[in-house]
XYZ file of C-alpha atoms in Angstrom:
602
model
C -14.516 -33.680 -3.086
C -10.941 -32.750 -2.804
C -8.790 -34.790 -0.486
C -7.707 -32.954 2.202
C -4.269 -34.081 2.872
C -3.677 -33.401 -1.119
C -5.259 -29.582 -0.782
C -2.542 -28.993 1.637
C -0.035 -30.327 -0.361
C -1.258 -27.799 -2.966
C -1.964 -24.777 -1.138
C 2.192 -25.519 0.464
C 3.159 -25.890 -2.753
C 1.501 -22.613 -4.256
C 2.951 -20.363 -1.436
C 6.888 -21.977 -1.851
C 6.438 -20.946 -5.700
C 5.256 -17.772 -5.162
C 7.987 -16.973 -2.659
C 10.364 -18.876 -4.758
C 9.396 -16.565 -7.627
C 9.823 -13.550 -5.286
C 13.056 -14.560 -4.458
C 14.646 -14.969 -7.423
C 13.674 -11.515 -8.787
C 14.576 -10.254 -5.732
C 18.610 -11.584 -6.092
C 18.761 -10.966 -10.126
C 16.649 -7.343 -10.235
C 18.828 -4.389 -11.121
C 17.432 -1.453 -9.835
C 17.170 -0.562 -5.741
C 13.661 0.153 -5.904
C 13.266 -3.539 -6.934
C 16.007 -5.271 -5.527
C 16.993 -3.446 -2.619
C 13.732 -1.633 -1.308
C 11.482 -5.236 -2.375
C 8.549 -2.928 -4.593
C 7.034 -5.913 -6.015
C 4.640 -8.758 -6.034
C 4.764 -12.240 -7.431
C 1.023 -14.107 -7.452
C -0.497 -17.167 -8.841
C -3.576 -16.959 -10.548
C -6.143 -20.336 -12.062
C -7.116 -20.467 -15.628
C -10.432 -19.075 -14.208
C -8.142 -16.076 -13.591
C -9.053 -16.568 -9.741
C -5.995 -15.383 -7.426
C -5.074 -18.220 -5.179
C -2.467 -17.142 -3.198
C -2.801 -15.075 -0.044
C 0.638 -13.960 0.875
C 0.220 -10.480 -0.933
C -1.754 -8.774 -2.975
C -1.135 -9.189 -6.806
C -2.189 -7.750 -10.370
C -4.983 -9.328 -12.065
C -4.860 -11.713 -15.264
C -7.901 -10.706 -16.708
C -6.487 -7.370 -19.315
C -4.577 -10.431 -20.774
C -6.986 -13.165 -21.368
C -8.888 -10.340 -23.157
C -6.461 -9.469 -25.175
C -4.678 -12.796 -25.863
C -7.449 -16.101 -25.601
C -6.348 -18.595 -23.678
C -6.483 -21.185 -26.988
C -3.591 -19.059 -28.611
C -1.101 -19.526 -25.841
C 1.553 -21.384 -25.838
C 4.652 -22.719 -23.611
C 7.029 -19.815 -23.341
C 5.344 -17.082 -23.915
C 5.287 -14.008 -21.566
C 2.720 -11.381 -21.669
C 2.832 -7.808 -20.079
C 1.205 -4.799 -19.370
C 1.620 -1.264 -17.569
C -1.288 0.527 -19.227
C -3.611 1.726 -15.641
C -6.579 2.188 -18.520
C -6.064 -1.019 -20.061
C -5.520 -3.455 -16.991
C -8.895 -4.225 -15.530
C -8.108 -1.898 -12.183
C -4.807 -4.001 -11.204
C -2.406 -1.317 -12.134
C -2.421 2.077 -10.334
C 0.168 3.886 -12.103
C 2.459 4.039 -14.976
C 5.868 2.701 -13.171
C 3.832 -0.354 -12.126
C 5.279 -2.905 -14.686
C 3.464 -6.652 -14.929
C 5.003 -9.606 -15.915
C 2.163 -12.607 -16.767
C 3.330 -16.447 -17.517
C 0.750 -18.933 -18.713
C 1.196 -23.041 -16.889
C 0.767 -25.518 -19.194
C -0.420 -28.915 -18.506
C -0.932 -31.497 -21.751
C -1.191 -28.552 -23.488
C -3.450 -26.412 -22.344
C -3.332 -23.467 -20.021
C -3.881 -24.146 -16.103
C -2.694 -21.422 -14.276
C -0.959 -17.985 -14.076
C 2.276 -16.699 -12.305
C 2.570 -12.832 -12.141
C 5.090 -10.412 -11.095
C 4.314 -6.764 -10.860
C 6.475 -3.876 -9.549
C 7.296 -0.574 -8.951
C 10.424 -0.196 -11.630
C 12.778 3.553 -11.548
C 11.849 4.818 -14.418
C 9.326 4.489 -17.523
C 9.780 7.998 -19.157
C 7.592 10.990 -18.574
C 8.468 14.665 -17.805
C 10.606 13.777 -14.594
C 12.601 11.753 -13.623
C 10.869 8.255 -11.639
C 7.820 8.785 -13.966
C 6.145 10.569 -10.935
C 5.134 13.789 -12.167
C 3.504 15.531 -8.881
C 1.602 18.121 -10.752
C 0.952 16.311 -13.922
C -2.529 16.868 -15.449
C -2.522 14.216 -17.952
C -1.307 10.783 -18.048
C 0.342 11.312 -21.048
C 3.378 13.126 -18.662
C 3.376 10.055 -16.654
C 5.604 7.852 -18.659
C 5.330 5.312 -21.133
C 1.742 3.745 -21.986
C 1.725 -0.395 -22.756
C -1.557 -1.977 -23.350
C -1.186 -5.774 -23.030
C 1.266 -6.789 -25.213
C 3.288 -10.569 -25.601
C 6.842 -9.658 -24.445
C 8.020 -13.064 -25.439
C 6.600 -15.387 -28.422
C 7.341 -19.163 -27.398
C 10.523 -18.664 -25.554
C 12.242 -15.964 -27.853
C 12.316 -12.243 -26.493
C 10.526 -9.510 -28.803
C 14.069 -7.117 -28.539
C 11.655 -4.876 -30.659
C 8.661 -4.089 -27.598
C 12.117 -4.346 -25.362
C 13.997 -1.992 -27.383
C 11.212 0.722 -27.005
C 10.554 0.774 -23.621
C 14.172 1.257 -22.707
C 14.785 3.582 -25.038
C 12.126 5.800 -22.996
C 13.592 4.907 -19.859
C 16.270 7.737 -18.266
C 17.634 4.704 -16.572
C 17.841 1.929 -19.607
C 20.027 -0.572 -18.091
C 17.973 -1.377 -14.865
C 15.317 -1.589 -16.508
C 15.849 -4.449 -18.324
C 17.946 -6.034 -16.270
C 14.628 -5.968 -13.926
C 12.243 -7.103 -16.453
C 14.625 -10.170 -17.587
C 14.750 -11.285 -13.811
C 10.798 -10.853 -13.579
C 10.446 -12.972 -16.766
C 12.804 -15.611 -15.974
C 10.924 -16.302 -12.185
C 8.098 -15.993 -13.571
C 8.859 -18.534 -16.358
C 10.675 -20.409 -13.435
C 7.324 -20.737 -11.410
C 5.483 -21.683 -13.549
C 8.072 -25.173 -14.964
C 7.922 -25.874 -10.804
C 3.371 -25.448 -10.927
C 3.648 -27.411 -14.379
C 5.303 -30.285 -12.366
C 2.440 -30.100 -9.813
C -0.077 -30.799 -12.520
C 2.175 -33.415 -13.332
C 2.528 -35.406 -10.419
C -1.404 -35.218 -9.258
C -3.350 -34.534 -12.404
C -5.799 -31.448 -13.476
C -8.884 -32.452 -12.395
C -7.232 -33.448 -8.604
C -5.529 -29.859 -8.482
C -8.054 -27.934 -9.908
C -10.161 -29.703 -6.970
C -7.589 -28.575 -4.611
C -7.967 -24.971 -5.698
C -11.904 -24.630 -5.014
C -10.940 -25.811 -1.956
C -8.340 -22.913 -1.432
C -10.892 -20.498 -2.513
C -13.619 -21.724 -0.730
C -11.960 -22.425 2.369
C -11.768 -18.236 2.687
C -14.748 -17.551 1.683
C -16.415 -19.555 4.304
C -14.057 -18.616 7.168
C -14.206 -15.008 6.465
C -18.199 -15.483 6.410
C -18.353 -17.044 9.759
C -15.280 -16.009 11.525
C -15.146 -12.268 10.175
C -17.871 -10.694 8.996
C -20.579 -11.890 11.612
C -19.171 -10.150 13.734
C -20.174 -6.879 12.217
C -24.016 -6.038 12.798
C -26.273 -5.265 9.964
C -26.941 -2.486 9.738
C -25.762 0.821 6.959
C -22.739 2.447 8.261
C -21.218 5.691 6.907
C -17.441 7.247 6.887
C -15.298 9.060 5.300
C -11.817 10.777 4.822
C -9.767 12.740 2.806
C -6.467 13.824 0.410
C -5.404 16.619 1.053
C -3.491 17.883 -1.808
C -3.466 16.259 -5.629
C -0.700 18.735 -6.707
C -2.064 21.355 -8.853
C -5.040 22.632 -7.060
C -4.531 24.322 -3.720
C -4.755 21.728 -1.099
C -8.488 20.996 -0.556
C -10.122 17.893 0.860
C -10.657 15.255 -1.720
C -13.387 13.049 -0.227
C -13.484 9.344 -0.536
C -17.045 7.659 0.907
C -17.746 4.393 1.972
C -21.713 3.639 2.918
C -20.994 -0.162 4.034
C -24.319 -1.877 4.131
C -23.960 -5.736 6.415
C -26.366 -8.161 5.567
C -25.720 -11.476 6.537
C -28.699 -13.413 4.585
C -27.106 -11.876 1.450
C -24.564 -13.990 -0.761
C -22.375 -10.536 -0.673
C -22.918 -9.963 3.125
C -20.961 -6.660 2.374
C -22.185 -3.716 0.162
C -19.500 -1.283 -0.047
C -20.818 1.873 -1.837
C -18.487 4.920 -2.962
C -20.887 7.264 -3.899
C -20.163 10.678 -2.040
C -16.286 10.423 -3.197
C -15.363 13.483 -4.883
C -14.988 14.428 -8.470
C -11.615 13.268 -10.300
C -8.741 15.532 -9.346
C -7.270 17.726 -12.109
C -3.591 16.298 -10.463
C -2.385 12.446 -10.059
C -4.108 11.286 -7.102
C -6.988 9.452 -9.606
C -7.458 5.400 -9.319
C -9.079 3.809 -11.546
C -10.758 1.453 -10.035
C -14.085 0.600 -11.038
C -13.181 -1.995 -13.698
C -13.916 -5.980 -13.437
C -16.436 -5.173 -10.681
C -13.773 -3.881 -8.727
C -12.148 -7.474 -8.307
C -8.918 -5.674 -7.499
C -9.967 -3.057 -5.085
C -12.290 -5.902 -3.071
C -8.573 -8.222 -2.577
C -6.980 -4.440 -1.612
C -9.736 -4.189 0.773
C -10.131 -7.519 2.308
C -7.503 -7.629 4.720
C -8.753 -5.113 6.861
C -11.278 -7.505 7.673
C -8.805 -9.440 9.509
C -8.491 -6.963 12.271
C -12.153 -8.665 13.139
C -10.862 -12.231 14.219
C -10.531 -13.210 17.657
C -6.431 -12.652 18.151
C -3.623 -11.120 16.415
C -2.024 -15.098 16.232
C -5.533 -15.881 13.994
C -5.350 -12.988 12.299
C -1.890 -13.789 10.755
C -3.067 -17.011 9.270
C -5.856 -15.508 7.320
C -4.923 -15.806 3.529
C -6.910 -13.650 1.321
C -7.414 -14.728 -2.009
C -10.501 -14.841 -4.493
C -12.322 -16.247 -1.636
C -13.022 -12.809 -0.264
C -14.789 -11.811 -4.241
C -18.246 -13.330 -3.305
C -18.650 -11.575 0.001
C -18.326 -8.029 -1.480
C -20.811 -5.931 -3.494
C -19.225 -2.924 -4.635
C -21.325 0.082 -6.107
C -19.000 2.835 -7.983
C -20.604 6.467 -8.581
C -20.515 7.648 -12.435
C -17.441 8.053 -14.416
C -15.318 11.236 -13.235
C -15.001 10.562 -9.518
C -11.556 9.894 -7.802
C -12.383 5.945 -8.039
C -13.854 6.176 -11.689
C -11.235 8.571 -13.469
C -11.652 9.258 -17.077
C -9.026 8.698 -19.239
C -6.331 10.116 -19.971
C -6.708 11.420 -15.919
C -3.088 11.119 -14.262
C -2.675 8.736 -11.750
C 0.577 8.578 -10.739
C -0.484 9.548 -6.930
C -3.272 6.859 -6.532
C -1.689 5.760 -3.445
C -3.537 8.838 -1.727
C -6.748 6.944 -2.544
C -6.252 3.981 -1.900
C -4.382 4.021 0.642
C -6.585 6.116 2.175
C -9.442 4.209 1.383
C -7.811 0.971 3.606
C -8.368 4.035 6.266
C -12.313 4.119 5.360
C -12.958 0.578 5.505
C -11.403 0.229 8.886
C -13.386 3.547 10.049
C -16.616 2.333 9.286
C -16.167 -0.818 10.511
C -14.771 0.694 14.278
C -18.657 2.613 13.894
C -20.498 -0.704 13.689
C -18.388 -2.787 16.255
C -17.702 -0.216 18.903
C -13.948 0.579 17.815
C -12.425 -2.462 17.504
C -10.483 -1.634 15.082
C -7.077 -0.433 14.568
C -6.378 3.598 13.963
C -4.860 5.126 11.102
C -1.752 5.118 9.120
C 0.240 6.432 6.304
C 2.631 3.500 5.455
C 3.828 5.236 1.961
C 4.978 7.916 0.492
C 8.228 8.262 -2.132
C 10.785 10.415 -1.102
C 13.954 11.192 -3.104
C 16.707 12.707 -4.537
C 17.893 12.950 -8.561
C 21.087 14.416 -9.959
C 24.620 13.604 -11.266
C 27.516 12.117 -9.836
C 31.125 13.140 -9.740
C 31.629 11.420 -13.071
C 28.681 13.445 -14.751
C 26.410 10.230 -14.680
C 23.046 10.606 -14.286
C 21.496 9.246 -10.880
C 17.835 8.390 -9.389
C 17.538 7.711 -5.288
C 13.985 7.018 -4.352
C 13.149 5.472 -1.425
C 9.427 4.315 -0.790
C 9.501 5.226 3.078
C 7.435 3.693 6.078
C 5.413 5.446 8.351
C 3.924 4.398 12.166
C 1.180 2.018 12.025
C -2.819 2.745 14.217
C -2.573 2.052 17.720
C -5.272 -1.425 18.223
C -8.001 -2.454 20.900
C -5.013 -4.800 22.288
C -1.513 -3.414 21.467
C 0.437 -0.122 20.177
C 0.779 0.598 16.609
C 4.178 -1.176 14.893
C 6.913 1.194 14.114
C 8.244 2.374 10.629
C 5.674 -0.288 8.855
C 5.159 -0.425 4.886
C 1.834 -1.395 3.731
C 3.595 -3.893 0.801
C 4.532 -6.760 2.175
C 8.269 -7.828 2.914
C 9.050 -3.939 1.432
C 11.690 -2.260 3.170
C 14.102 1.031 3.131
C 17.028 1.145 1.359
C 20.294 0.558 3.505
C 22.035 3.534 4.354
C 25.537 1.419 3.647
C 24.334 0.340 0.363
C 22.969 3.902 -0.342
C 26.093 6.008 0.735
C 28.117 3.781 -1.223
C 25.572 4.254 -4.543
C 24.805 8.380 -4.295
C 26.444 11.226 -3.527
C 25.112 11.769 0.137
C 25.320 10.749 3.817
C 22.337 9.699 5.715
C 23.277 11.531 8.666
C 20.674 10.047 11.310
C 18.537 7.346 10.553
C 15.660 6.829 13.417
C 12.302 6.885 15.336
C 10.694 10.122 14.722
C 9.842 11.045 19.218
C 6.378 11.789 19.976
C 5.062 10.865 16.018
C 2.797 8.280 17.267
C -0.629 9.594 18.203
C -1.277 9.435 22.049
C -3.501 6.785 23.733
C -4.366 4.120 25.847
C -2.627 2.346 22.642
C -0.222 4.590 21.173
C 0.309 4.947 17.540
C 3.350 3.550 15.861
C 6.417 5.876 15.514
C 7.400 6.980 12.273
C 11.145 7.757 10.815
C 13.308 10.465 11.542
C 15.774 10.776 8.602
C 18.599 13.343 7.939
C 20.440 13.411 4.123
C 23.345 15.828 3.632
C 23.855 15.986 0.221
C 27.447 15.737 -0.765
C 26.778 17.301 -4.651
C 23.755 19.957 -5.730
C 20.781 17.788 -6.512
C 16.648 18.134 -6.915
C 14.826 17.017 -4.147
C 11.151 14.781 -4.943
C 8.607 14.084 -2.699
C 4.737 12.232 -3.144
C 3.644 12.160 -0.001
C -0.212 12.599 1.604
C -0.501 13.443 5.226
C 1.645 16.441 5.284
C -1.632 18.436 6.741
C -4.181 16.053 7.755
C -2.603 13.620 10.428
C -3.103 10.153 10.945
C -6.721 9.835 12.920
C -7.113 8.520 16.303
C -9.916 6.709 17.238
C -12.172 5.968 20.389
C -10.789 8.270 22.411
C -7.397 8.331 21.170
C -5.584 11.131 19.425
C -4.068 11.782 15.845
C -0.801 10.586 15.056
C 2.068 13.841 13.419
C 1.859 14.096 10.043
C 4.630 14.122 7.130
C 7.038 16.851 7.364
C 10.218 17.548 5.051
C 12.798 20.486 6.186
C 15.373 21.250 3.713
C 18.098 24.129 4.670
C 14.770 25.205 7.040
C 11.921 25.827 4.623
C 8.982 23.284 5.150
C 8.547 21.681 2.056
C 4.729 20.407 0.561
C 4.352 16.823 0.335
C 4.475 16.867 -3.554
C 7.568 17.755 -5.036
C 8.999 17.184 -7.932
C 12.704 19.377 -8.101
C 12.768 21.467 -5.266
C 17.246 21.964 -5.547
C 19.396 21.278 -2.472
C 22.747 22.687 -3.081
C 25.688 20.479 -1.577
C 26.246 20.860 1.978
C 22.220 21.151 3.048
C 20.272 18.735 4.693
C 17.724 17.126 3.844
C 15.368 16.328 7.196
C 12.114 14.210 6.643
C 9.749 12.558 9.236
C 7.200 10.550 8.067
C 3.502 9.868 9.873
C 2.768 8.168 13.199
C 0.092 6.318 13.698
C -3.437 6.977 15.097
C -3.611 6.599 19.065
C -6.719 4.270 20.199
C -8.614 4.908 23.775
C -7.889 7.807 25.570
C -4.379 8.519 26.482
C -5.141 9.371 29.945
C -5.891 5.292 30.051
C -2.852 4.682 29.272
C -0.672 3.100 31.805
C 1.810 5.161 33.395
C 4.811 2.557 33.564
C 3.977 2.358 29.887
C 4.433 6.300 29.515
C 8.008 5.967 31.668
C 9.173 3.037 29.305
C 8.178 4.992 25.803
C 10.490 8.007 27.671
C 13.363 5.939 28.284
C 13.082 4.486 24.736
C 12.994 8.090 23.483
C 9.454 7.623 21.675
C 7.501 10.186 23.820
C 9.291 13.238 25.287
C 9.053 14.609 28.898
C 6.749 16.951 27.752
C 4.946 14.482 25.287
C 4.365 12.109 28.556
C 2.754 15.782 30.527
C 1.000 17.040 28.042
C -0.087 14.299 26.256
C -0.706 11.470 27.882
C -0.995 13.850 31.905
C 1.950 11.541 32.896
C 4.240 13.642 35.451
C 7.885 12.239 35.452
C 10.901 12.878 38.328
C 13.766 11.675 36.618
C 12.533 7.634 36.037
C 10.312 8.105 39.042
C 6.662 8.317 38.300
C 5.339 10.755 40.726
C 1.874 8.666 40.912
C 0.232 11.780 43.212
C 0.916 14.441 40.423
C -0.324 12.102 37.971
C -3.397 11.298 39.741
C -4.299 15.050 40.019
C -3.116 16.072 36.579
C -4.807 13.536 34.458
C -8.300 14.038 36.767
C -7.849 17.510 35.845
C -7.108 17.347 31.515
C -9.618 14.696 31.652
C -12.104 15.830 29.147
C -15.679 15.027 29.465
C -16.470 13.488 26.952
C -14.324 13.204 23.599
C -14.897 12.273 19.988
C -14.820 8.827 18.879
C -12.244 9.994 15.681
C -9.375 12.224 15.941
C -8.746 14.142 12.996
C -5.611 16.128 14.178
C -5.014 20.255 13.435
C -4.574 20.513 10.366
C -8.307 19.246 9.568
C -9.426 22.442 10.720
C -7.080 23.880 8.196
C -9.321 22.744 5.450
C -12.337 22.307 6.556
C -13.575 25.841 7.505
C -12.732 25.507 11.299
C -14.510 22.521 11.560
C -12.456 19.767 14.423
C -14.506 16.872 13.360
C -16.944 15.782 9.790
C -20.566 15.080 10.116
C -19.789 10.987 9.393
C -17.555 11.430 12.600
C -20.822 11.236 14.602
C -21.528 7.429 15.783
């Protein structure tokens, strides 16, 4: 049995070398979307290719052990991989570049570090490698199966040589990929040393601890608090960029048994066929080991305060508790290749949506509404020298209101990810970022509001191509138990409403660019909400006069709440009796009519 004092000695030590790692790419990277905007992931990974960190979520090791054995590594090399066919399910598109480091110990291989990240540019037919109507991966950029990217300490300029040569933007992108190399090399001298000082067997110890140490907790703390029972949602794309918008389905039939060892079935049959456009993920590789890490944390939302919640790691513990079923190849989850991808974001990002919606059926709501925390928005040209330029900007939306507390503002789903600085930014491209804000009355109304999303004005300086990949321009953000849908995605530029895929709409020099991105789901009913809280959201400028009387029956004299009006206006708009989900407007835009979906029924 591992000593105890010694497994937290380890587990400290993993999480300072992953952020270590982290750090260093972030202060040697090249490119904005790395350095600047923070579009990666470092993880740390045991020669049983088990994740052990639970800062972040992370690529997996397993495409490389198949390719490469563990016996024919050796100290120094570095192995990578962008291929989303060829990785096991841990890469979702083509931009997504991994970096993978074998630890050595006496020889022999103990552990993994990883970097992965969203780079500028890996070829394709546009520029960022994000083709929004591409019908074949082949127009998404350059393919790389696993491959060793360095042979005992000595670069392979060859494999280096060819992937910048496809890249429109050459320079950052291996400037990025020598910082990623060099942490990663970096972390894993500082876990080598750690082996070192304690021995193999003692820290190997340590990590079945880690791992087990989740799976147990999220066993008793988490998931008996669901009831068994079979419990059915489901939601939606709305566009995958060469079909007329439509909705794309993706089901989750979530089956809790507790006497189980996987407590948790999570079936996708029902989700739609594969989408002729990028919004495929391919996913059903490995047993889905990636997509059950991608879906674990919304299991956290289950423990017994926000404070617990935030210590909850999530690493390979959570594997054991989940069962996942796939439908047959050709689905949106089990793409056949060469299917684009590009877009997967729509999926599973939407799918983080699915898990938390049939989990608020089988505990009564308790948990938090939707959100749209990323879309790429952007801007390509040349600059007063003639020099080619990319700006894209991986933008935050509001987060779900929750059972105890309003959605957060302007979140991103990737951890520690942030949007570019307008100093840094003006400086850089040939625009001004003319208002920079929170997007009023975005967050959906209710006795929790939703979060807010941004409000964002660009006046281009020199004539440019606008790009946008971006879901929840028609369906909204869904409310839930009682509370309303959040405002969707909307892009104005020189005032026609723009789609949320784009790939080089022009803006001529002198227009603006306008975009506001999602706000949360509202949870309970708004007419719950208090009234001081109403006033306060006013004086903040989040809700409008008329957002606080229309939405949330809140009547306003100046600061003063006129508590009679509000009385009679809210016992009045009360409805009597409302839907548990939200879907917003525009579902009835592509749904026949319909304001709610059969699975909407509790």
């Amino acid at each position: 049995m591992a000593d105890p004092v010694l497994v937290e000695i380890v587990e400290g030590t993993l999480a300072s070398v992953e952020k270590e790692v982290e750090t260093a790419i972030a202060r040697t990277a090249r490119s904005p979307m790395i350095r600047d905007a923070h579009d990666f992931r470092a993880g740390i990974h045991d020669a049983r290719l088990r994740k052990l960190t639970g800062r972040s979520y992370s690529a997996l090791v397993q495409p490389i052990v198949r390719d490469f054995p563990i016996d024919t590594m050796k100290p120094g090399d570095v192995y990578f991989h962008n291929d989303v066919y060829l990785s096991e399910g841990g890469i979702g598109h083509l931009p997504d570049l991994c970096v993978t480091v074998p630890v050595f110990h006496d020889g022999s291989v103990v552990a993994f570090v990883q970097a992965f990240g969203h780079h500028d540019d890996i070829g394709g037919s546009v520029p960022g490698s994000m083709p929004s109507h591409a019908r074949s991966v082949f127009e998404e950029g350059l393919m790389v199966p696993p491959t060793k990217l360095w042979d005992a300490g000595v670069p392979n300029e060859a494999v280096l040589r060819i992937m910048t040569r496809n890249s429109r933007m050459p320079d950052s992108l291996a400037g990025d990929l020598d910082a990623e190399c060099s942490a990663c090399l970096m972390g894993a001298r500082r876990l080598g040393e750690l082996f070192d000082r304690y021995g193999k067997a003692e820290v190997e110890e340590c990590f079945d601890a880690i791992i087990g140490k989740t799976t147990e907790t999220f066993r008793r703390e988490l998931l008996a608090k669901i009831p068994e029972g079979t419990y059915v949602w489901e939601d939606y794309a709305e566009h995958d960029g060469v079909d007329e918008p439509r909705l794309h389905a993706q089901r989750i039939t979530l089956t809790v048994d507790h006497a189980a060892d996987a407590p948790l079935k999570i079936d996708f049959t029902g989700t739609s066929p594969q989408a002729k456009g990028p919004i495929n993920h391919a996913g059903d590789y490995a047993d889905g080991v990636f997509l059950k890490k991608w879906l674990a944390p919304v299991l956290r939302n289950l423990a017994d305060t926000p404070e617990r919640m935030a210590e909850l790691d999530v690493n390979e513990g959570v594997v054991p508790l989940i069962e996942m079923v796939f439908p047959e190849k050709g689905t949106l989850l089990t793409p056949i290749f060469p299917a684009p991808t590009n877009a997967r974001t729509f999926v599973i990002l939407r799918l983080l949506g699915v898990l938390a919606g049939v989990l608020a059926k089988a505990t009564g709501g308790r948990m938090p509404a939707d959100q749209e925390t990323i879309r790429y928005t952007g801007v390509h040209g040349a600059d007063a020298d003639g020099v080619p330029y990319l700006m894209r900007e991986v933008l935050g939306g509001g987060s779900g209101g929750r059972w105890y507390a309003d959605g957060e503002d302007t979140i991103h789903v990737v951890p520690d990810s942030r949007n570019i600085p307008v100093e840094f930014a003006e400086a850089r491209w040939p625009f001004r970022v003319e208002r920079l804000a929170l997007a009023c009355d975005s967050g959906g109304p209710g006795m929790f509001r939703g979060g807010l999303g941004y409000d964002k004005h660009i006046r281009m300086l020199r004539d440019a191509s606008y790009m946008s990949i971006a879901d929840r321009s028609i369906l909204s953000c869904w409310g839930v138990n009682g509370g309303l849908a959040g405002r969707p995605f909307r892009v104005e530029i020189a005032g026609k409403e723009m789609e949320g895929l784009v790939d080089d709409h022009q803006v001529q020099a002198g227009e603006t660019i306008r975009i506001r991105t999602t706000g949360g789901g509202g949870w309970g009913s708004p007419y719950d909400r208090d009234p001081r809280a109403v006033a306060a959201d006013v004086r903040d400028g989040k809700v409008s006069i008329a957002g606080a009387l229309g939405d949330y029956g809140v009547v306003l004299d100046g600061d003063r709440i006129d508590e009679q009006g509000t009385a009679e206006l809210r016992a009045n708009l009360r409805p009597p009796a409302g839907r548990f989900f939200d879907r917003g407007p525009g579902y009835a835009k592509l749904s026949g009519g319909r304001s709610y979906a059969e699975v909407d029924e509790l």
